[in-house]
XYZ file of C-alpha atoms in Angstrom:
576
model
C -61.610 23.237 -22.343
C -63.485 21.963 -19.230
C -62.669 22.753 -15.620
C -61.208 19.306 -15.187
C -58.942 19.623 -18.148
C -57.579 22.955 -16.952
C -57.165 21.524 -13.484
C -55.171 18.591 -14.752
C -52.887 20.881 -16.764
C -52.319 23.508 -14.154
C -51.997 21.146 -11.192
C -49.913 18.761 -13.198
C -47.488 21.471 -14.236
C -47.186 22.840 -10.692
C -46.586 19.424 -9.200
C -43.927 18.664 -11.851
C -42.219 21.987 -10.884
C -42.326 21.102 -7.209
C -40.851 17.715 -7.697
C -38.107 19.024 -10.023
C -37.107 21.628 -7.465
C -37.053 19.048 -4.674
C -34.868 16.750 -6.797
C -32.408 19.468 -7.648
C -32.359 20.745 -4.055
C -32.268 17.333 -2.290
C -30.397 17.265 0.975
C -27.097 15.408 1.350
C -26.276 16.244 4.990
C -28.209 16.564 8.211
C -27.679 20.368 8.201
C -29.235 20.645 4.775
C -32.059 18.253 5.773
C -32.930 20.210 8.984
C -32.121 23.807 8.151
C -31.055 23.973 4.495
C -27.457 24.593 5.584
C -28.491 28.032 6.887
C -27.753 29.559 3.430
C -31.173 30.798 2.321
C -31.564 34.398 1.200
C -33.936 36.443 3.489
C -36.315 37.253 0.617
C -36.528 33.621 -0.443
C -36.938 32.556 3.213
C -39.655 35.118 3.659
C -41.576 33.634 0.713
C -40.968 30.096 1.971
C -42.075 31.141 5.477
C -45.227 32.646 4.052
C -45.991 29.479 2.127
C -45.230 27.405 5.182
C -47.427 29.643 7.339
C -50.385 30.168 4.900
C -51.669 26.619 5.013
C -54.978 25.182 3.808
C -56.521 26.895 6.831
C -55.500 30.256 5.414
C -56.140 29.613 1.702
C -59.213 27.389 1.854
C -60.881 27.669 5.266
C -60.266 31.108 6.798
C -62.386 33.011 4.242
C -64.944 30.191 4.391
C -65.325 30.588 8.156
C -65.515 34.377 7.829
C -68.210 33.997 5.118
C -70.374 31.997 7.494
C -69.451 33.626 10.828
C -69.215 37.229 9.661
C -67.440 39.489 12.107
C -66.905 36.589 14.542
C -64.668 34.951 11.952
C -62.258 37.818 12.258
C -60.695 36.166 15.276
C -58.757 33.860 12.920
C -57.600 36.830 10.831
C -56.452 38.888 13.860
C -55.018 35.996 15.778
C -52.874 34.554 12.971
C -51.680 37.880 11.704
C -50.844 39.317 15.093
C -49.218 36.095 16.105
C -46.702 36.247 13.396
C -45.778 39.878 14.417
C -45.339 38.593 17.946
C -43.072 35.811 16.704
C -41.007 38.111 14.575
C -40.411 40.706 17.356
C -40.086 38.645 20.518
C -38.728 35.222 19.545
C -37.212 34.812 16.102
C -33.937 36.837 16.577
C -33.279 35.307 20.009
C -33.867 31.699 18.915
C -31.719 32.249 15.857
C -28.901 33.575 17.984
C -29.263 30.527 20.223
C -28.352 28.523 17.187
C -30.209 25.223 17.636
C -32.012 23.349 14.884
C -35.321 22.694 16.666
C -37.467 23.904 19.471
C -36.967 20.714 21.504
C -33.246 21.267 21.158
C -33.720 24.829 22.522
C -35.802 23.468 25.513
C -33.322 20.691 26.228
C -30.260 22.974 26.297
C -31.905 25.993 27.916
C -33.404 23.912 30.663
C -30.364 21.642 30.953
C -32.479 18.472 30.907
C -32.902 15.526 28.592
C -36.335 14.923 30.107
C -37.332 18.475 29.170
C -36.179 17.679 25.701
C -38.364 14.555 25.497
C -41.405 16.426 26.816
C -40.794 19.074 24.085
C -40.470 16.402 21.447
C -43.821 14.837 22.484
C -45.435 18.307 22.426
C -44.007 19.001 18.957
C -45.217 15.736 17.550
C -48.733 16.242 19.077
C -49.009 19.736 17.728
C -47.696 18.850 14.331
C -49.946 15.862 13.822
C -53.010 17.949 14.854
C -51.938 20.733 12.400
C -51.162 18.377 9.519
C -54.617 16.711 9.802
C -56.161 20.003 8.584
C -53.718 20.222 5.617
C -54.426 16.740 4.421
C -58.099 17.331 4.759
C -57.761 20.383 2.534
C -55.871 18.356 -0.046
C -58.605 15.754 -0.132
C -61.344 18.458 -0.619
C -59.550 19.949 -3.576
C -58.949 16.693 -5.288
C -62.561 15.397 -4.577
C -63.991 18.257 -6.629
C -61.564 19.060 -9.333
C -60.254 15.595 -10.144
C -63.605 13.974 -9.447
C -62.260 11.498 -6.921
C -63.500 10.867 -3.384
C -61.849 12.724 -0.551
C -59.932 9.713 0.751
C -58.319 9.149 -2.642
C -57.429 12.807 -2.851
C -55.731 12.545 0.510
C -53.669 9.591 -0.640
C -52.574 11.427 -3.826
C -51.431 14.391 -1.763
C -49.679 12.102 0.631
C -47.624 10.643 -2.197
C -46.573 14.064 -3.447
C -45.550 15.253 0.045
C -43.634 11.996 0.634
C -41.545 12.584 -2.454
C -40.247 16.033 -1.753
C -40.317 16.024 2.137
C -38.582 12.690 2.630
C -35.873 13.123 0.001
C -35.498 16.873 -0.174
C -35.569 17.693 3.525
C -35.584 21.448 4.482
C -33.425 22.351 1.516
C -35.837 20.763 -0.940
C -38.870 22.101 1.001
C -37.586 25.645 1.162
C -37.190 26.172 -2.566
C -40.326 24.234 -3.308
C -42.216 26.577 -0.952
C -40.894 29.590 -2.769
C -42.572 28.255 -5.938
C -45.657 27.313 -3.999
C -45.975 30.792 -2.595
C -45.946 32.206 -6.119
C -48.571 29.803 -7.208
C -50.870 30.228 -4.226
C -50.761 34.016 -3.993
C -51.440 34.302 -7.800
C -54.317 31.793 -7.428
C -55.839 33.716 -4.540
C -55.603 37.143 -6.009
C -56.758 36.477 -9.611
C -60.314 35.331 -8.786
C -60.609 37.967 -6.079
C -59.743 40.729 -8.561
C -62.151 39.280 -11.156
C -65.075 39.129 -8.670
C -64.267 42.607 -7.260
C -64.518 44.053 -10.751
C -67.702 42.187 -11.479
C -69.465 43.076 -8.195
C -68.188 46.573 -7.435
C -66.235 47.768 -10.449
C -63.084 48.007 -8.327
C -59.831 46.318 -9.285
C -58.434 46.054 -5.745
C -60.524 43.555 -3.660
C -59.790 45.417 -0.411
C -61.342 48.583 -1.856
C -64.258 46.645 -3.392
C -64.961 45.264 0.074
C -65.979 48.718 1.248
C -67.562 49.926 -2.002
C -71.041 50.137 -3.498
C -72.291 47.321 -5.727
C -72.332 47.891 -9.448
C -75.817 46.413 -9.914
C -77.452 49.807 -9.765
C -78.929 49.345 -6.231
C -76.666 51.943 -4.653
C -76.076 49.665 -1.686
C -72.630 48.955 -0.211
C -71.517 45.325 -0.350
C -71.753 44.878 3.448
C -75.230 46.537 3.613
C -76.444 44.143 0.905
C -74.920 41.219 2.782
C -76.423 42.298 6.120
C -79.816 42.510 4.456
C -79.599 39.124 2.848
C -78.422 37.578 6.124
C -81.114 39.035 8.395
C -83.791 38.210 5.765
C -82.975 34.535 6.097
C -82.782 34.573 9.913
C -79.056 34.794 10.250
C -77.301 37.425 12.356
C -76.322 40.535 10.441
C -72.930 39.669 8.771
C -71.168 42.740 10.224
C -72.462 41.967 13.755
C -71.016 39.439 16.182
C -72.773 36.849 18.337
C -69.847 35.075 19.947
C -69.159 36.014 23.662
C -66.492 38.661 24.043
C -64.447 36.470 26.333
C -64.398 33.665 23.769
C -63.334 36.105 21.028
C -60.463 37.325 23.199
C -59.452 33.820 24.206
C -59.404 32.477 20.646
C -57.535 35.507 19.368
C -54.936 35.215 22.125
C -54.593 31.485 21.716
C -53.983 31.907 17.984
C -51.438 34.722 18.537
C -49.264 33.068 21.134
C -49.849 29.660 19.458
C -48.250 31.122 16.330
C -45.167 32.121 18.304
C -44.859 28.555 19.564
C -45.391 26.651 16.309
C -42.198 24.550 15.718
C -42.450 24.378 11.877
C -42.534 28.285 11.718
C -39.816 28.864 14.257
C -37.382 26.473 12.498
C -37.567 28.652 9.353
C -35.399 31.310 11.124
C -32.550 28.827 11.336
C -32.329 28.488 7.573
C -30.872 32.044 7.079
C -27.178 32.767 7.695
C -27.363 35.280 10.533
C -29.522 37.015 13.167
C -29.735 40.115 10.949
C -30.959 37.898 8.085
C -33.539 36.384 10.426
C -35.000 39.850 11.200
C -34.956 40.742 7.466
C -36.622 37.380 6.713
C -39.415 38.116 9.194
C -40.136 41.500 7.561
C -40.475 39.860 4.160
C -42.621 37.077 5.486
C -45.041 39.520 7.129
C -45.281 41.487 3.883
C -45.998 38.368 1.814
C -48.487 37.080 4.386
C -50.321 40.391 4.517
C -51.106 40.295 0.808
C -53.348 37.175 1.246
C -54.666 38.070 4.728
C -55.872 41.529 3.774
C -57.712 40.009 0.818
C -59.482 37.236 2.759
C -62.300 39.425 4.261
C -63.247 40.593 0.773
C -63.180 37.057 -0.671
C -65.403 35.959 2.200
C -67.921 38.721 1.638
C -68.035 38.137 -2.141
C -68.562 34.406 -1.692
C -71.351 34.783 0.879
C -73.221 37.449 -1.162
C -73.048 35.310 -4.339
C -74.186 32.222 -2.421
C -77.206 33.897 -0.841
C -78.131 35.608 -4.048
C -77.999 32.544 -6.296
C -79.184 29.577 -4.182
C -81.953 30.459 -1.777
C -85.466 29.578 -3.025
C -84.072 28.501 -6.408
C -85.692 25.522 -8.209
C -83.478 22.508 -7.654
C -83.788 21.423 -11.305
C -82.498 24.861 -12.357
C -79.636 25.354 -9.911
C -76.364 26.635 -11.361
C -73.888 24.028 -12.597
C -71.482 24.710 -9.700
C -74.049 23.459 -7.250
C -74.319 20.128 -9.036
C -70.626 19.846 -9.326
C -70.048 20.206 -5.605
C -73.025 18.079 -4.676
C -71.235 15.128 -6.209
C -68.507 15.456 -3.591
C -70.956 15.241 -0.701
C -69.665 18.628 0.654
C -72.903 20.320 -0.212
C -76.301 18.556 -0.008
C -80.079 19.415 -0.485
C -82.937 17.730 1.293
C -86.425 18.817 0.000
C -88.252 18.762 3.336
C -91.485 20.404 2.156
C -91.547 18.784 -1.325
C -91.865 22.049 -3.263
C -88.783 21.438 -5.408
C -87.068 24.640 -4.184
C -84.038 25.162 -2.004
C -84.833 26.814 1.261
C -81.613 28.014 2.895
C -82.249 29.789 6.190
C -81.552 29.756 9.906
C -84.194 27.412 11.193
C -82.945 27.832 14.759
C -84.034 31.499 14.814
C -86.864 31.525 17.366
C -87.910 35.150 16.753
C -91.752 35.125 16.541
C -91.909 37.441 13.562
C -89.446 35.410 11.615
C -91.207 32.148 12.543
C -94.449 33.614 11.343
C -92.782 34.491 7.992
C -91.372 30.970 7.660
C -94.747 29.342 8.357
C -96.560 31.638 5.880
C -93.957 30.655 3.238
C -94.577 26.978 3.918
C -90.941 26.231 4.857
C -90.324 23.222 6.994
C -86.671 23.552 7.956
C -83.306 24.422 6.426
C -82.776 22.186 3.342
C -79.163 23.028 2.450
C -76.050 21.783 4.164
C -72.771 23.399 3.119
C -69.189 22.424 4.170
C -67.626 25.780 5.006
C -64.279 24.675 3.524
C -65.666 24.753 -0.055
C -66.443 28.452 -0.143
C -63.084 29.761 -1.554
C -62.859 26.850 -3.999
C -66.444 27.283 -5.138
C -66.314 31.014 -5.318
C -65.014 31.316 -8.912
C -67.650 28.846 -10.092
C -70.398 30.690 -8.263
C -69.278 33.961 -9.933
C -69.002 32.139 -13.308
C -65.339 32.951 -13.940
C -63.444 31.318 -16.779
C -62.511 27.654 -16.273
C -58.784 28.326 -16.229
C -59.256 30.522 -13.117
C -61.100 27.663 -11.396
C -58.224 25.341 -12.260
C -55.767 27.929 -10.973
C -57.546 28.117 -7.679
C -57.282 24.316 -7.260
C -53.533 24.544 -7.864
C -53.198 27.300 -5.318
C -55.165 25.453 -2.613
C -52.904 22.354 -3.134
C -49.833 24.506 -2.946
C -50.925 25.996 0.385
C -51.837 22.662 1.928
C -48.805 20.777 0.670
C -46.230 23.452 1.617
C -47.382 23.435 5.249
C -47.847 19.681 5.444
C -44.237 19.282 4.269
C -42.966 21.682 6.912
C -44.856 19.922 9.635
C -43.643 16.481 8.575
C -40.062 17.757 8.661
C -40.624 18.978 12.262
C -41.843 15.501 13.190
C -38.916 13.772 11.564
C -36.274 16.112 13.014
C -37.871 15.933 16.501
C -37.615 12.153 16.370
C -34.276 11.713 14.650
C -32.246 14.682 16.058
C -33.862 15.380 19.489
C -34.925 11.851 20.443
C -32.495 9.434 18.723
C -29.293 11.469 18.460
C -29.591 13.620 21.603
C -30.966 10.881 23.937
C -31.074 7.304 22.586
C -27.845 7.065 20.587
C -25.617 10.110 20.719
C -22.923 8.274 18.721
C -25.113 7.725 15.669
C -23.379 8.790 12.418
C -24.618 11.662 10.312
C -25.622 9.113 7.608
C -27.513 7.147 10.123
C -29.223 10.152 11.521
C -30.276 11.202 7.975
C -31.703 7.748 7.309
C -33.531 7.879 10.586
C -34.964 11.323 9.773
C -36.213 10.143 6.420
C -37.824 6.988 7.906
C -39.517 9.119 10.566
C -40.806 11.451 7.843
C -42.156 8.523 5.888
C -43.965 7.120 8.865
C -45.351 10.537 9.733
C -46.714 10.866 6.181
C -48.728 7.654 6.751
C -50.120 8.886 10.010
C -50.912 12.310 8.483
C -52.872 10.552 5.747
C -55.045 8.786 8.364
C -55.869 12.065 10.137
C -56.623 13.631 6.735
C -59.157 10.910 6.053
C -60.574 11.048 9.619
C -60.405 14.774 10.576
C -61.867 16.093 13.831
C -63.471 19.223 12.289
C -63.216 21.912 9.639
C -59.710 22.673 8.370
C -59.333 25.977 10.271
C -60.991 24.595 13.257
C -58.516 21.635 13.387
C -55.633 24.037 12.975
C -56.967 26.222 15.767
C -56.681 23.248 18.054
C -53.006 22.860 17.098
C -52.401 26.546 17.894
C -54.072 26.081 21.239
C -51.777 23.174 22.064
C -48.793 25.248 21.019
C -49.955 28.248 23.114
C -50.303 26.044 26.190
C -47.029 24.227 25.903
C -44.186 25.779 23.886
C -44.844 29.552 24.039
C -44.472 29.993 27.818
C -41.399 27.697 27.890
C -39.778 29.641 25.103
C -40.662 33.207 26.227
C -39.656 32.509 29.797
C -36.459 30.798 28.605
C -35.453 33.878 26.691
C -36.462 36.592 29.121
C -36.280 35.071 32.553
C -32.913 33.817 33.857
C -34.557 32.328 36.987
C -36.820 29.942 35.175
C -35.383 26.416 35.766
C -35.994 22.954 34.358
C -38.470 21.848 37.045
C -40.681 24.943 36.411
C -40.570 24.609 32.636
C -41.301 20.878 32.556
C -44.170 21.193 35.050
C -45.685 24.064 33.108
C -45.475 22.343 29.732
C -47.024 19.142 31.049
C -49.863 20.845 32.845
C -50.620 23.211 29.974
C -50.725 20.654 27.173
C -52.510 17.947 29.228
C -55.231 20.397 30.317
C -55.655 21.828 26.813
C -55.714 18.424 25.059
C -58.128 17.040 27.666
C -60.506 19.979 27.240
C -60.481 19.675 23.418
C -60.963 15.918 23.503
C -63.763 16.102 26.056
C -65.860 18.636 24.118
C -65.024 17.530 20.551
C -64.889 13.691 20.855
C -66.359 12.468 24.128
C -69.204 14.839 24.675
C -69.653 16.924 21.452
C -73.313 17.542 22.471
C -72.065 19.667 25.340
C -69.881 21.905 23.173
C -71.668 25.126 23.780
C -71.203 28.255 25.962
C -73.417 26.750 28.685
C -70.922 23.947 29.433
C -67.644 25.649 28.564
C -65.389 26.855 31.328
C -65.857 30.610 31.673
C -67.581 30.569 28.294
C -64.291 29.683 26.476
C -64.653 27.305 23.458
C -62.184 24.469 22.645
C -60.659 26.730 19.921
C -59.710 29.296 22.578
C -58.899 27.072 25.564
C -55.201 27.284 24.760
C -55.192 30.763 26.358
C -56.286 29.371 29.658
C -53.820 26.483 29.216
C -51.068 29.054 28.676
C -51.998 30.925 31.929
C -51.970 27.605 33.815
C -48.549 26.825 32.296
C -47.062 30.114 33.405
C -48.586 29.963 36.867
C -47.323 26.407 37.530
C -43.903 27.136 36.101
C -43.465 30.235 38.179
C -44.692 28.502 41.354
C -42.459 25.470 40.943
C -39.385 27.455 39.946
C -39.596 29.518 43.137
C -39.381 26.374 45.320
C -36.604 24.649 43.364
C -32.907 25.484 42.745
C -32.127 28.223 40.161
C -30.487 27.336 36.866
C -26.703 26.871 36.847
C -24.600 29.954 36.238
C -23.598 28.906 32.658
C -27.254 28.578 31.654
C -28.026 32.043 33.005
C -24.971 33.253 31.015
C -26.557 31.753 27.885
C -29.792 33.664 28.490
C -27.847 36.913 28.778
C -25.913 36.071 25.640
C -28.973 35.532 23.463
C -30.769 38.605 24.777
C -28.029 41.243 24.501
C -25.018 42.070 22.362
C -21.900 40.924 24.266
C -20.582 44.472 24.812
C -23.887 45.490 26.501
C -24.526 42.332 28.469
C -25.446 42.905 32.087
C -23.959 40.604 34.718
């Protein structure tokens, strides 16, 4: 059977499974809609959290970025992995003990202010919409190749699927759907990685193959071969880094603390029955996440090696079938600048005289190949000529990763609007049925907006997601961490910090990515920090402003300080 036939079968069966689970697990109360009634087993919640966390950015884009950026791409791996550890140790148990459904609810009650709640709602919506744009973009990429439709149509198909199980199933439906999606996505990620590891290095475990010698008889280690291929074509050595150290540190920090402030991840710790279960759930989630994240560097190196080995200087009329398949999507393109009928893929911005002399002698007139980084994981099985069913399986896994996170984000948007805005501020007397209808309408509207951002994304999937993490780092993380560990932090300080942090970070990103993208380089960045890492500086500004304002305004009421002591310590050890 063809790749398309296998894709239809595997993706169709997985979608049918998701919809069936969502139907059987549909929510009938607001508690089930928001937090699945707090009855989810820690292992199941760990799998659901991993699926919620490992979005299209993790499955599709992270290895793609690493394959092009080399060591510099490791910032995404370190930041996202370290961030979840930070969340599990510093925040999850305390927020679960606080017992509120949403982050805005925590902010509103901890800072005894409806205005603080509204600010938190706006931050949650901004962060979630930025994040969901990357997920819908990932859905469109998968459908554009494997179902042979354009990206916009692919986004609309994914939107319909998410609408069905997010709007009707709520958190209860999403949770058990995400358990199934984790099983699909991790199987889909590991199978081709194992196949390619065996083909290239003779090792079954990809992580071991990543550091092994190639089985082609050359005696070279994989990374040595990749370094040689990269430098030969004018790129930096794959294992070297060219990004400024301060930017690497800033991006890593923004991703770490942004993780701990992501509302759709935090809410997962409310779906288990107790604080002890929340800690256990965090352990299982880290374990399930580590399986994919430890495999990603190997997948990136395999993909990059195969790409450089099979495409450069190949005759266009004799390129492998995978190249032609992806060229139809517009995500890879060839422009024959010197008219020799061959594909010259190299770094034409390398100004080294020796390299320029080599290029001139070869008759090359500029790089002729444009590749969307987000296709690397999806195209990897085709480049390695794996069986068609493996290629279809990867498509199903990518869709599972994108849709699981999109559903979680849409639920955050709907709950922030229905529970924190409507019920807690606009109409406190609204009935449970009315609130549930409001939440579903908000989720439906959010799906439509998400589809628009998926069709008109502001960057690569992982890049867009990095912006969301920066916004979360600059707004939510300081407010939550100071709310848990600092009794003296008051509403004036928290509100001022959140507003300053998110306004500064959003303005910086918009300025360099939309208003003046031609200036988006280290020469114009503040302190050499890129838009992907500016959330770190926004976080520092948030903390500074919050501390300053809180020192010149009245302290929180005694009962609020008592709440802080209650969530931090067991009652018998609480310090007055």
